[in-house]
Tab-separated table of C-alpha atoms and ligand atoms in Angstrom:
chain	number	residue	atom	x	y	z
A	1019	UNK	CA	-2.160	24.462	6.806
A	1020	UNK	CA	-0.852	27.295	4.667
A	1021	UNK	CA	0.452	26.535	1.571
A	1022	UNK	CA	3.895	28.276	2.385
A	1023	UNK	CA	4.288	25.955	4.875
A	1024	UNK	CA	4.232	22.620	3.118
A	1025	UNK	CA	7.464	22.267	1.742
A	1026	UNK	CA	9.299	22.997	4.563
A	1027	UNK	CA	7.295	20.360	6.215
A	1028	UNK	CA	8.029	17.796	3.684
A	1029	UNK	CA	11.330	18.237	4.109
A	1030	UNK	CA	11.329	17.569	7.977
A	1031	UNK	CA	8.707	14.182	7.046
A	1032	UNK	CA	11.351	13.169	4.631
A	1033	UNK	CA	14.277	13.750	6.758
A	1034	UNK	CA	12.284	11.880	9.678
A	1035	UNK	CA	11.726	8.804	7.324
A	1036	UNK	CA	15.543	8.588	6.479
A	1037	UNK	CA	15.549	7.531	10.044
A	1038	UNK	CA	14.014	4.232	9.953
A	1039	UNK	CA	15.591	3.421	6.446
A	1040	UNK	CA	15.726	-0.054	5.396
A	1041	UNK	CA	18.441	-2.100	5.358
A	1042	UNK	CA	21.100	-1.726	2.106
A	1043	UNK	CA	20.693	-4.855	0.336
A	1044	UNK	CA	23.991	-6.536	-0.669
A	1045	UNK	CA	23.776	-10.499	0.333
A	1046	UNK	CA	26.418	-12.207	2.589
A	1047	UNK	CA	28.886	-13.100	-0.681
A	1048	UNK	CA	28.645	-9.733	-2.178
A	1049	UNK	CA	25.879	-10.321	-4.487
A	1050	UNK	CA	23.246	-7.469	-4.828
A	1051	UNK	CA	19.824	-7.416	-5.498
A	1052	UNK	CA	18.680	-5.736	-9.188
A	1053	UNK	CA	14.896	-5.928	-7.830
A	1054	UNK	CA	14.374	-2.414	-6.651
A	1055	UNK	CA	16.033	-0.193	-8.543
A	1056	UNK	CA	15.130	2.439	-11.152
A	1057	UNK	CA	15.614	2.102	-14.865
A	1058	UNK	CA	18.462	4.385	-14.179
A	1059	UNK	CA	20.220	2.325	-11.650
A	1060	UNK	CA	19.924	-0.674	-13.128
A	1061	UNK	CA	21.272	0.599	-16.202
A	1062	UNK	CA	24.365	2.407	-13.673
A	1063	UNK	CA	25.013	-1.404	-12.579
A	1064	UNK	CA	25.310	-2.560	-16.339
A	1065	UNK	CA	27.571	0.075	-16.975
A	1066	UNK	CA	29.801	-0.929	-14.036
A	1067	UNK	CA	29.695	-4.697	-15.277
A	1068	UNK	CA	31.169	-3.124	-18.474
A	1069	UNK	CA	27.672	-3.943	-20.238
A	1070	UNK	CA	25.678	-1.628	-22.975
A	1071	UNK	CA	22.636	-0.254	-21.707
A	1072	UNK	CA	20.377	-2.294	-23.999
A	1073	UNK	CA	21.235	-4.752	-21.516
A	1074	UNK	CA	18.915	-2.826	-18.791
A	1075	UNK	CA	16.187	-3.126	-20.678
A	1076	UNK	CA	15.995	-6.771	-21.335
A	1077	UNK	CA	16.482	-7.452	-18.040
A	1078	UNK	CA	13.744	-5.216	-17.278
A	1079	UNK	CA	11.623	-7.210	-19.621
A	1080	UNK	CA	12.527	-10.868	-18.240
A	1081	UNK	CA	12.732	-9.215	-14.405
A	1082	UNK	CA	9.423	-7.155	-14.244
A	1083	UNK	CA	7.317	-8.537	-17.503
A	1084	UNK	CA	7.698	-12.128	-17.338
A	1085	UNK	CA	8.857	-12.426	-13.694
A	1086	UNK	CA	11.994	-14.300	-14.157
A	1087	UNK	CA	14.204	-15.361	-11.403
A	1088	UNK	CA	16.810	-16.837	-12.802
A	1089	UNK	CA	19.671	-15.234	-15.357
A	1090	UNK	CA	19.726	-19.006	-16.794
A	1091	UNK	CA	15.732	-18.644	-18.090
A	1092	UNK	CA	16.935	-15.508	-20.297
A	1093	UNK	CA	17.244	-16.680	-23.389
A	1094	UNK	CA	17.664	-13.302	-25.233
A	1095	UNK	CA	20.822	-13.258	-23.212
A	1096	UNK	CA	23.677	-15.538	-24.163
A	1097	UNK	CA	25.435	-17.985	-21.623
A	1098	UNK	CA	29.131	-15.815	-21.304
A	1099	UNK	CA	26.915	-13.166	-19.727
A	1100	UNK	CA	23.989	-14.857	-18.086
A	1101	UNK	CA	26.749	-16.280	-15.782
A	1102	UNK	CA	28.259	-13.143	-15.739
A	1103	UNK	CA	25.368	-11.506	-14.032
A	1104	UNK	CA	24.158	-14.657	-11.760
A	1105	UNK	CA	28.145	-14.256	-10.167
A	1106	UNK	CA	27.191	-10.230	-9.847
A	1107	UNK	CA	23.142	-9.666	-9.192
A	1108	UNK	CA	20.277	-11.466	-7.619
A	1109	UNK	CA	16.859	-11.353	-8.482
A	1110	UNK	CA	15.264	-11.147	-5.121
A	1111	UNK	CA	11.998	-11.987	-3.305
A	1112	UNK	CA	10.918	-12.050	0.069
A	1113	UNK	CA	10.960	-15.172	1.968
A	1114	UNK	CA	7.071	-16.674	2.146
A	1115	UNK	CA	7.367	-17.082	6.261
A	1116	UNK	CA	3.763	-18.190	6.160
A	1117	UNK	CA	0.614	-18.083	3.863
A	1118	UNK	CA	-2.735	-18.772	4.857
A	1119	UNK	CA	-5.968	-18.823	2.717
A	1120	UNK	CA	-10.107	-18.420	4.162
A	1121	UNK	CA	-13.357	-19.165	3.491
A	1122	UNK	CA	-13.499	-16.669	1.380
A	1123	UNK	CA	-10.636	-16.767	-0.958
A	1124	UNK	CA	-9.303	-14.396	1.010
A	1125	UNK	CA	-5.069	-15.040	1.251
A	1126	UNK	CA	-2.694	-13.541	3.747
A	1127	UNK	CA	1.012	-13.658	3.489
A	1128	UNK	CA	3.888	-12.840	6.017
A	1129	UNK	CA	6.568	-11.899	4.415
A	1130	UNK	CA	10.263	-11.735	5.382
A	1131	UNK	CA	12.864	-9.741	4.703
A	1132	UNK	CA	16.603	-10.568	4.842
A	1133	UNK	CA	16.932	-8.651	8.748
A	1134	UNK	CA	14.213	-10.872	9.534
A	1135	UNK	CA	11.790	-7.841	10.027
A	1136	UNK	CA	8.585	-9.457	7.964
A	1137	UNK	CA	4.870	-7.498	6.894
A	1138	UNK	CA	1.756	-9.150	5.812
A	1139	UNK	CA	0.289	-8.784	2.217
A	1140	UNK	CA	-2.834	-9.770	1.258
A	1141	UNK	CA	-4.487	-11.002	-1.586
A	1142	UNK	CA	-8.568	-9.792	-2.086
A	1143	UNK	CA	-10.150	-11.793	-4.534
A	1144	UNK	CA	-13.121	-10.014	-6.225
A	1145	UNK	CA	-16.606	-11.322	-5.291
A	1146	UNK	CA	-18.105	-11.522	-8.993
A	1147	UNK	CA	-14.613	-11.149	-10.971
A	1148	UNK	CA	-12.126	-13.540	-11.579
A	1149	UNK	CA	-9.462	-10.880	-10.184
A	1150	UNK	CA	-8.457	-8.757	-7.496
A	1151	UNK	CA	-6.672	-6.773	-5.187
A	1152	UNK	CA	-3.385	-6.958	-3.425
A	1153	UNK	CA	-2.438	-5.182	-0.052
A	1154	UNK	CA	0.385	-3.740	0.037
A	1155	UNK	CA	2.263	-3.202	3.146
A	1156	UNK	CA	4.551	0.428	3.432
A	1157	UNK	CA	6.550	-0.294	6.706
A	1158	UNK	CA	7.185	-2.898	9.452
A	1159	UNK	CA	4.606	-1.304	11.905
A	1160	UNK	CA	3.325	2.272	12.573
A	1161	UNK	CA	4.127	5.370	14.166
A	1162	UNK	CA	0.790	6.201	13.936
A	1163	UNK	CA	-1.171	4.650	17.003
A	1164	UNK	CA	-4.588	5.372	15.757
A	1165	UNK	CA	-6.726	3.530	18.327
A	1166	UNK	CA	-8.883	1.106	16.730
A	1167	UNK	CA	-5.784	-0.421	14.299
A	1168	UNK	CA	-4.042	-3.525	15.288
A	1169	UNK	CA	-0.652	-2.152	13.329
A	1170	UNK	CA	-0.861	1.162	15.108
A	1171	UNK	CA	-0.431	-1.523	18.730
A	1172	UNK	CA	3.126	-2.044	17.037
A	1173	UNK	CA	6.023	0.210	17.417
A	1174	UNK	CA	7.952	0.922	14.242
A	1175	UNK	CA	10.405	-1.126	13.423
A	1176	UNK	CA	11.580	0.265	10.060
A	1177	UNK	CA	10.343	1.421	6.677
A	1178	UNK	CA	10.196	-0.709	3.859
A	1179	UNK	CA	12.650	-0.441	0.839
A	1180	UNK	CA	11.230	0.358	-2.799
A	1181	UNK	CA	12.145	-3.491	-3.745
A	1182	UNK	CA	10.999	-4.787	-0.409
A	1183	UNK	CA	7.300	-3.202	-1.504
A	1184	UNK	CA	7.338	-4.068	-5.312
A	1185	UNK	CA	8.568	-7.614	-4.328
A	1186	UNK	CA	5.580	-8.268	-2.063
A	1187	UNK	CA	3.594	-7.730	-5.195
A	1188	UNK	CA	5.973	-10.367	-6.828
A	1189	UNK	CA	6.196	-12.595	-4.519
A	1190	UNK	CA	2.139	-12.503	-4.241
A	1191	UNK	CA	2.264	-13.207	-8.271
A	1192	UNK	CA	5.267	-16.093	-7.787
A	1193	UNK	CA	1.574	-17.516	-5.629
A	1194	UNK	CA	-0.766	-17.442	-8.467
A	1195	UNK	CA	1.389	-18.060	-11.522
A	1196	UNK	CA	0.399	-14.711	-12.544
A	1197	UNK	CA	3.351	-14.179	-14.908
A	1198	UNK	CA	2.344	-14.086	-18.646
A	1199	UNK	CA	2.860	-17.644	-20.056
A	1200	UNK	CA	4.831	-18.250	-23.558
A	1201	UNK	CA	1.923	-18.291	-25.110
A	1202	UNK	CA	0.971	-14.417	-24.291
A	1203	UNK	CA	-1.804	-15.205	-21.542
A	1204	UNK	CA	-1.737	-11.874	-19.368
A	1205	UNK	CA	-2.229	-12.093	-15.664
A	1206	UNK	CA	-5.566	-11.155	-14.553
A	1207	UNK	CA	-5.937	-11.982	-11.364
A	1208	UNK	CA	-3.963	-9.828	-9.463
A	1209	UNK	CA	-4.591	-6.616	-11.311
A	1210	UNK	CA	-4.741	-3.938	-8.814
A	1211	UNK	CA	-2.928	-2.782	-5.739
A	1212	UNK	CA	-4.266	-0.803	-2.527
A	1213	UNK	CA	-1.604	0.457	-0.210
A	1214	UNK	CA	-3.394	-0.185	2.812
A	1215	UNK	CA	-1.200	-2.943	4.436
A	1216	UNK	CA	0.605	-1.981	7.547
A	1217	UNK	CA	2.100	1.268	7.661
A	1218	UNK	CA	1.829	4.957	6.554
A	1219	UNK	CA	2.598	5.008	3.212
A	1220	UNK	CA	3.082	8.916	2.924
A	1221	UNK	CA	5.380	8.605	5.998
A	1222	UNK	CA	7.533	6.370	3.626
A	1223	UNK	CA	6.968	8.436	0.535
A	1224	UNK	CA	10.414	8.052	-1.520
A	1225	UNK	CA	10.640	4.210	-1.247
A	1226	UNK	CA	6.416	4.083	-2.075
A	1227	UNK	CA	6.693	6.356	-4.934
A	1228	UNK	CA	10.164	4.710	-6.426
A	1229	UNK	CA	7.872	0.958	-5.958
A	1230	UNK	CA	4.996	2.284	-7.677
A	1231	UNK	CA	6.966	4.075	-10.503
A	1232	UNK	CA	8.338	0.585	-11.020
A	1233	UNK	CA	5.371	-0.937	-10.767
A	1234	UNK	CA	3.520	1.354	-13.253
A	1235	UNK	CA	6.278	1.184	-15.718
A	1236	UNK	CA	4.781	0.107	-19.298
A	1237	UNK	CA	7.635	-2.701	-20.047
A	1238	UNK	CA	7.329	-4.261	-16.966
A	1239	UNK	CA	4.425	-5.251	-14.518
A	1240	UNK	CA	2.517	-2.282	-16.374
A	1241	UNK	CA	0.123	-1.663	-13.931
A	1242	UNK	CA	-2.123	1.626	-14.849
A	1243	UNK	CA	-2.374	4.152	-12.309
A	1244	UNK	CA	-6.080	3.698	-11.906
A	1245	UNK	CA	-5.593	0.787	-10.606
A	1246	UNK	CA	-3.548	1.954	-7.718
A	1247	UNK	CA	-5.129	3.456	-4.842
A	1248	UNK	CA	-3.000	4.853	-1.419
A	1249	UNK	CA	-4.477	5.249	1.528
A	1250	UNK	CA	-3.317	7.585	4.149
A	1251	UNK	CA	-4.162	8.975	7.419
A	1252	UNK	CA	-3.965	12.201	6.275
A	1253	UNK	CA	-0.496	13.227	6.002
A	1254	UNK	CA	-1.203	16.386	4.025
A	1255	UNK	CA	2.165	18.070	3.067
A	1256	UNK	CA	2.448	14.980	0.869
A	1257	UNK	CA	-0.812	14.635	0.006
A	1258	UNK	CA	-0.026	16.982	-2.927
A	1259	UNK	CA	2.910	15.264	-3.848
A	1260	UNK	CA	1.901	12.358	-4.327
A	1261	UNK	CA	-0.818	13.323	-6.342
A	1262	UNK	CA	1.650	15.089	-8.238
A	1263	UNK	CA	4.428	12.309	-9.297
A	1264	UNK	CA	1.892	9.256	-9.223
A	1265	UNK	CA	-1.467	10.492	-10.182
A	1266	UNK	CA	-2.914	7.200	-8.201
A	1267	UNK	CA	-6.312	7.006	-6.406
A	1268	UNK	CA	-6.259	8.389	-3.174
A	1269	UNK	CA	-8.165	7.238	-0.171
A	1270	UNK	CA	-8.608	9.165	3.116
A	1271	UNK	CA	-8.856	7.794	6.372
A	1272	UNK	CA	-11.544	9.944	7.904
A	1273	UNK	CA	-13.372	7.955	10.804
A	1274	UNK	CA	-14.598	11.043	12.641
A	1275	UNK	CA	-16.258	14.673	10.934
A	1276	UNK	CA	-15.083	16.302	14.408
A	1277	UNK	CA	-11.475	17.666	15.639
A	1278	UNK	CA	-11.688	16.856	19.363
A	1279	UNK	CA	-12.628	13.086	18.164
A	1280	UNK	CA	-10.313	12.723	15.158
A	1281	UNK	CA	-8.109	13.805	17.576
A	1282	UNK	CA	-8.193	10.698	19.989
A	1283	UNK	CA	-8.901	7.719	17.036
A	1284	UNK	CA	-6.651	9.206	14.702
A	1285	UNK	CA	-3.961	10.764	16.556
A	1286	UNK	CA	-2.381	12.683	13.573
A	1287	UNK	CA	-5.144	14.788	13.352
A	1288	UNK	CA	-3.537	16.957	15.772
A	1289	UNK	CA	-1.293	18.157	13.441
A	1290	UNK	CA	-3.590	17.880	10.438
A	1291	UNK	CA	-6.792	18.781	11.572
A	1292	UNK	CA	-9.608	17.976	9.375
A	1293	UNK	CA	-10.093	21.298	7.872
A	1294	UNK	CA	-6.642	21.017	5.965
A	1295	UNK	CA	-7.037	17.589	5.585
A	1296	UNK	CA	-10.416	18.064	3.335
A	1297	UNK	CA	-8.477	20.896	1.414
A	1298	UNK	CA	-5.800	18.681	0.095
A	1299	UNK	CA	-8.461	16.550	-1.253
A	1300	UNK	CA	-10.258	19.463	-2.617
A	1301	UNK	CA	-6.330	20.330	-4.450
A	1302	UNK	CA	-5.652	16.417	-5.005
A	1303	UNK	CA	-4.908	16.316	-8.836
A	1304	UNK	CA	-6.902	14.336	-10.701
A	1305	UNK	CA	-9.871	14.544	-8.788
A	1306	UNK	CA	-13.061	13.939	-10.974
A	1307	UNK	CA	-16.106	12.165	-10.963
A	1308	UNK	CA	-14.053	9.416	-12.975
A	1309	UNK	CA	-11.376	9.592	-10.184
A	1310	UNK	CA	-13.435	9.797	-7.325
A	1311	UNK	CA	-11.382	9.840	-3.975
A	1312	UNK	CA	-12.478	7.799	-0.811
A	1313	UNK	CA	-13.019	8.686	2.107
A	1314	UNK	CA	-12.677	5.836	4.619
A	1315	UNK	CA	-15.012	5.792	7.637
A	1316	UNK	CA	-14.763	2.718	10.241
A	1317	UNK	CA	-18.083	2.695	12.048
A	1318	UNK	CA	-17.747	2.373	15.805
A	1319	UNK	CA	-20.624	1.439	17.975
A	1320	UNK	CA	-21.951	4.679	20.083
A	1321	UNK	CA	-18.317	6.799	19.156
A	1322	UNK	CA	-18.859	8.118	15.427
A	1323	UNK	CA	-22.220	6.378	14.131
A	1324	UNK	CA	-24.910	8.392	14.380
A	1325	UNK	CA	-27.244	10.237	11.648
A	1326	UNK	CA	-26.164	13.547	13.001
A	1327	UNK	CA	-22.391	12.529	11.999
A	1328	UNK	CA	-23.828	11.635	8.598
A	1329	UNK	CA	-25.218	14.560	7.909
A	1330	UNK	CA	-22.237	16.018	8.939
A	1331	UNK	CA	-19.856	13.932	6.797
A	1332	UNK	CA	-22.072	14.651	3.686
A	1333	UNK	CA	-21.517	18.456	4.639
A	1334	UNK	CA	-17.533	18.112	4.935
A	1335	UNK	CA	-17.010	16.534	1.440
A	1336	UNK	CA	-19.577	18.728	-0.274
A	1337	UNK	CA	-18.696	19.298	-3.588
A	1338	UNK	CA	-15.896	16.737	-3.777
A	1339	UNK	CA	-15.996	13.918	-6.141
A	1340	UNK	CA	-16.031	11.467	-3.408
A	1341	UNK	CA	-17.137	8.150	-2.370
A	1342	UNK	CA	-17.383	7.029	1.126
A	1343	UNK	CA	-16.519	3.567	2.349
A	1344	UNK	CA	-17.833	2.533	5.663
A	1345	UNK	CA	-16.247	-0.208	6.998
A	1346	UNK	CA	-17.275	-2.147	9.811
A	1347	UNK	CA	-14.755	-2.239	12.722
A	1348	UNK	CA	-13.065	-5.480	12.823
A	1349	UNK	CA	-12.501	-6.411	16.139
A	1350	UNK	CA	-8.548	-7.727	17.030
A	1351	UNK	CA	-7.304	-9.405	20.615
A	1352	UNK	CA	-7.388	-6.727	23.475
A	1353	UNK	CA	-9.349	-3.548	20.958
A	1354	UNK	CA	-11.238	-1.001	22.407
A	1355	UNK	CA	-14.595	-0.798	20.428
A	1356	UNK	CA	-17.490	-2.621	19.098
A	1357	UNK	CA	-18.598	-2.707	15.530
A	1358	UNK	CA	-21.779	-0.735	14.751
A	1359	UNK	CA	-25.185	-2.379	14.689
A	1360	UNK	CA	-26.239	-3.393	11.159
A	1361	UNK	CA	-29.356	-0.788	11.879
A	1362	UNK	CA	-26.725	1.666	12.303
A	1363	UNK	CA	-25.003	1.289	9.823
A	1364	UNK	CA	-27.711	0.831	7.713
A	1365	UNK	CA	-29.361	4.640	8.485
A	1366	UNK	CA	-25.779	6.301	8.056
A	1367	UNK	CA	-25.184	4.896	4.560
A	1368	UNK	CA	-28.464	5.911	3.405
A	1369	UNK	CA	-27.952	9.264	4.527
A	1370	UNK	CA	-24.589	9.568	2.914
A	1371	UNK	CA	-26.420	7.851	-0.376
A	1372	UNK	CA	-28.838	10.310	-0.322
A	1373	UNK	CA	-26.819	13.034	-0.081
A	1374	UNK	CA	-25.161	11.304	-3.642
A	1375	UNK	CA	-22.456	9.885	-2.910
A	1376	UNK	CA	-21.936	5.988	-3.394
A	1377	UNK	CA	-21.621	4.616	-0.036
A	1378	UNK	CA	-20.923	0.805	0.043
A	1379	UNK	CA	-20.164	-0.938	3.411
A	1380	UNK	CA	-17.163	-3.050	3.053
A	1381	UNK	CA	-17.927	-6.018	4.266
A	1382	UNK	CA	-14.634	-7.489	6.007
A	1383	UNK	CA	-12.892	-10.068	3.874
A	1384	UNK	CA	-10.654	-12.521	5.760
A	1385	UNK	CA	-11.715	-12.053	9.173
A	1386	UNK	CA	-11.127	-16.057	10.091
A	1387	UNK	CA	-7.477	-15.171	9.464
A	1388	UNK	CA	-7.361	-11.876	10.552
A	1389	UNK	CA	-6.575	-10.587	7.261
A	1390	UNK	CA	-8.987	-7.602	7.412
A	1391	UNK	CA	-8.258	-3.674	7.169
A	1392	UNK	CA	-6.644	-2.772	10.487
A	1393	UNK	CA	-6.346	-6.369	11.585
A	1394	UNK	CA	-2.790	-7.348	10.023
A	1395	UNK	CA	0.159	-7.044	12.606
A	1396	UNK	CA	3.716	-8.931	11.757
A	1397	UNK	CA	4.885	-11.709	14.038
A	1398	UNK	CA	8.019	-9.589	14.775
A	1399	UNK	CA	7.208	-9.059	18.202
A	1400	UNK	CA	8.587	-11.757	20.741
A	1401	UNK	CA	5.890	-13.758	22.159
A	1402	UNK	CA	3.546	-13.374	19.690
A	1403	UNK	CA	2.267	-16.307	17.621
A	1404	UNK	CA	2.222	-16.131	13.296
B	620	LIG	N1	-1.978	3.980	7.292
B	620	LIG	C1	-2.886	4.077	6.210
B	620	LIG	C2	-3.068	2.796	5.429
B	620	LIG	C3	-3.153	1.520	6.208
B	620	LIG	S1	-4.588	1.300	7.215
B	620	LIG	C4	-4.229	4.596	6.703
B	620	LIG	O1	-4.430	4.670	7.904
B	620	LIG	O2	-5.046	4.944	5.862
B	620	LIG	C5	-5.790	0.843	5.993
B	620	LIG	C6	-7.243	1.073	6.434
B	620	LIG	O3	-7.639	0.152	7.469
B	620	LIG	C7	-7.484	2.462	7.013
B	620	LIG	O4	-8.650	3.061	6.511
B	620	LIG	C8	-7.629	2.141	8.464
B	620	LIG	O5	-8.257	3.162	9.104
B	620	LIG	C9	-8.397	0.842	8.423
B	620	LIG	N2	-8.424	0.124	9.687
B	620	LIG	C10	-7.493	0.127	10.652
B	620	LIG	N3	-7.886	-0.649	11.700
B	620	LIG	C11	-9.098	-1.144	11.381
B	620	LIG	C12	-10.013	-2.049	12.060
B	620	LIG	N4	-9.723	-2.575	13.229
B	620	LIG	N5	-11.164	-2.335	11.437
B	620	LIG	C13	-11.444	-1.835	10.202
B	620	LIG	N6	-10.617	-1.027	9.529
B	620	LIG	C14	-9.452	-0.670	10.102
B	621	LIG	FE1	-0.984	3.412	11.048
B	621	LIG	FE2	-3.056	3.449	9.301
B	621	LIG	FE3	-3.084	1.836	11.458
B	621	LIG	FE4	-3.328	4.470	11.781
B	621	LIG	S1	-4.775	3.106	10.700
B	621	LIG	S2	-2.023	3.107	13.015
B	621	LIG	S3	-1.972	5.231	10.189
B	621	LIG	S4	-1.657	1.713	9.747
């Protein structure tokens, strides 16, 4: 895609996601929700309360450093005004609608939202670590129907809000106890986030980017940028964007080195065909052998797996700093496709290795629950069981 032509196109993406906007959320008795909002906002709504803006900040502090739900627990904040702002604000979370933990360690989440619309988040403990990664979920479904992914069988119901996305990750560290006790203990076990939940998160850009900015923020949750990777499909006008404002990771959803079979797994690739898809990376700021992107490859039994498509997926990413993850297709109720054979799989990644680039298979974490990449789907639908 030309480069003239990308901010007119971000425009019409943006416009698009104003569509499925999520609710506004003020509760039943009038009381709104301070989780969410920018530094600016929330010191707007301490303005409006007739409050200093000093006040923003401590909130901050006892909202996004030590995780506080309740204006009572504040003790930098005298009574007159804790009451003050417990009559005014809430400090929200999403409702835990079910939780369920695997073999592995392995939790999964369905969280709801106050319309009742709910996503799954899940938490991936590291194998040798004592820590781990959280999935973040970007909307309530996809409008993406790329054909081996579970979420992509659900319509789009709406796009999540910046606090609905940020209070996932809270609500995930509520789970743990993974706020920082008196005594100074830092959290460590949920210390990174991968936005590869359900949804697109570059077709939800504003309310992703606002979430991570407050995530990232260095009085709060303080989460470095390194440790944040978003995945997308491939939605290149805000590829660049995002690498921009947020300076995360990046990881690619390849899954095919051809057009006319990206076109049928992933169906955005009709719009963003491969060879502008491997140019954003090539412009992605930030890009180094540090900051390696990924490029995600599900391996598909007879569609994708063969060494000729190796070869051919070292030759696309020549040059990048790139690593390649190869995950093995986890198989959901009613799905097309077949995992590759271990052989398979084997003789791709050592092609891909040899070529020099790290090339771990993923092996799928969850899978009893069907918490696994491309396997999470809310229980919004009617009929369908948690
Ligand atoms: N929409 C974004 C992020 C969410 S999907 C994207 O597509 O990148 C996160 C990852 O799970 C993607 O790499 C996706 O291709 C992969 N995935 C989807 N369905 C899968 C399945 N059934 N088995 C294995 N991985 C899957
Ligand atoms: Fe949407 Fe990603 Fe699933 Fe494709 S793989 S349908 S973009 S969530």
């Amino acid at each position: 895609m030309s480069g003239l032509l990308l901010p007119a196109e971000r425009e019409r993406i943006l416009a698009k996601a104003a569509h499925f906007s999520p609710p506004d959320y003020i509760l039943p008795d009038g009381r709104r929700d301070l989780v969410g909002l920018s530094r600016e906002e929330l010191t707007a709504e301490m303005e409006q309360i007739g409050e200093k803006p000093f006040r923003a900040k401590q909130l901050w502090h006892w909202i996004y450093h030590q995780g506080v739900r309740d204006f009572a627990a504040m003790s930098s904040i005298a009574r007159p005004l804790q009451e003050k702002l417990a009559e005014t604000f809430v400090i929200g979370r999403p409702e835990v609608a079910s939780d369920q933990l695997s073999k592995d360690g392995t939790r999964k989440f369905l969280f709801k939202f106050r319309d009742h619309e709910a996503v799954e988040t899940v938490y991936i403990p590291d194998r040798q670590e004592d820590r781990g990664a959280v999935c973040l979920s970007s909307q309530v479904g996809c409008t993406l129907s790329c054909r081996f992914c579970h979420t992509g069988t659900q319509r789009l119901a709406r796009n999540l809000s910046a606090a609905e996305i940020v209070g996932q990750f809270m609500a995930a560290r509520d789970a743990y106890g993974e706020w920082p006790s008196p005594k100074g203990d830092t959290p460590r076990l949920l210390s990174t986030i991968v936005l590869m939940g359900m949804g697109e998160p570059l077709y939800n850009y504003d309310n992703v980017a606002k979430a991570m900015k407050i995530i990232m923020d260095g009085e709060g949750i303080a989460l470095s940028r390194r440790r944040i990777t978003l995945s997308t499909s491939g939605v290149v006008p805000m590829m660049d964007r995002a690498g921009e404002e947020l300076g995360i990771n990046l990881a690619v959803s390849l899954h095919a080195v051809r057009d006319d079979l990206r076109d049928e797994l992933v169906p955005l690739n009709r719009k963003y065909p491969i060879k502008d898809l491997i140019e954003a990376c090539r412009r992605y700021p930030g890009a180094s052998n540090a900051r390696r992107i990924t490029f995600e490859y599900i391996m598909l039994r007879g569609i994708n797996d063969s060494e000729a498509e190796a070869h051919e997926l070292v030759r696309l990413i020549s040059g990048l700093p790139a690593k390649v993850n190869l995950i093995p297709f986890n198989p959901w109720p009613g799905s097309a496709y077949q995992p590759s054979t271990p052989e398979a799989l084997k003789k791709f990644a050592a092609i891909v290795m040899k070529a020099g680039y790290a090339s771990p298979i993923r092996t799928p974490r969850g899978r009893d629950i069907l918490a696994a990449c491309g396997q999470l789907k809310s229980a919004v639908e009617k009929g369908e069981a948690a």
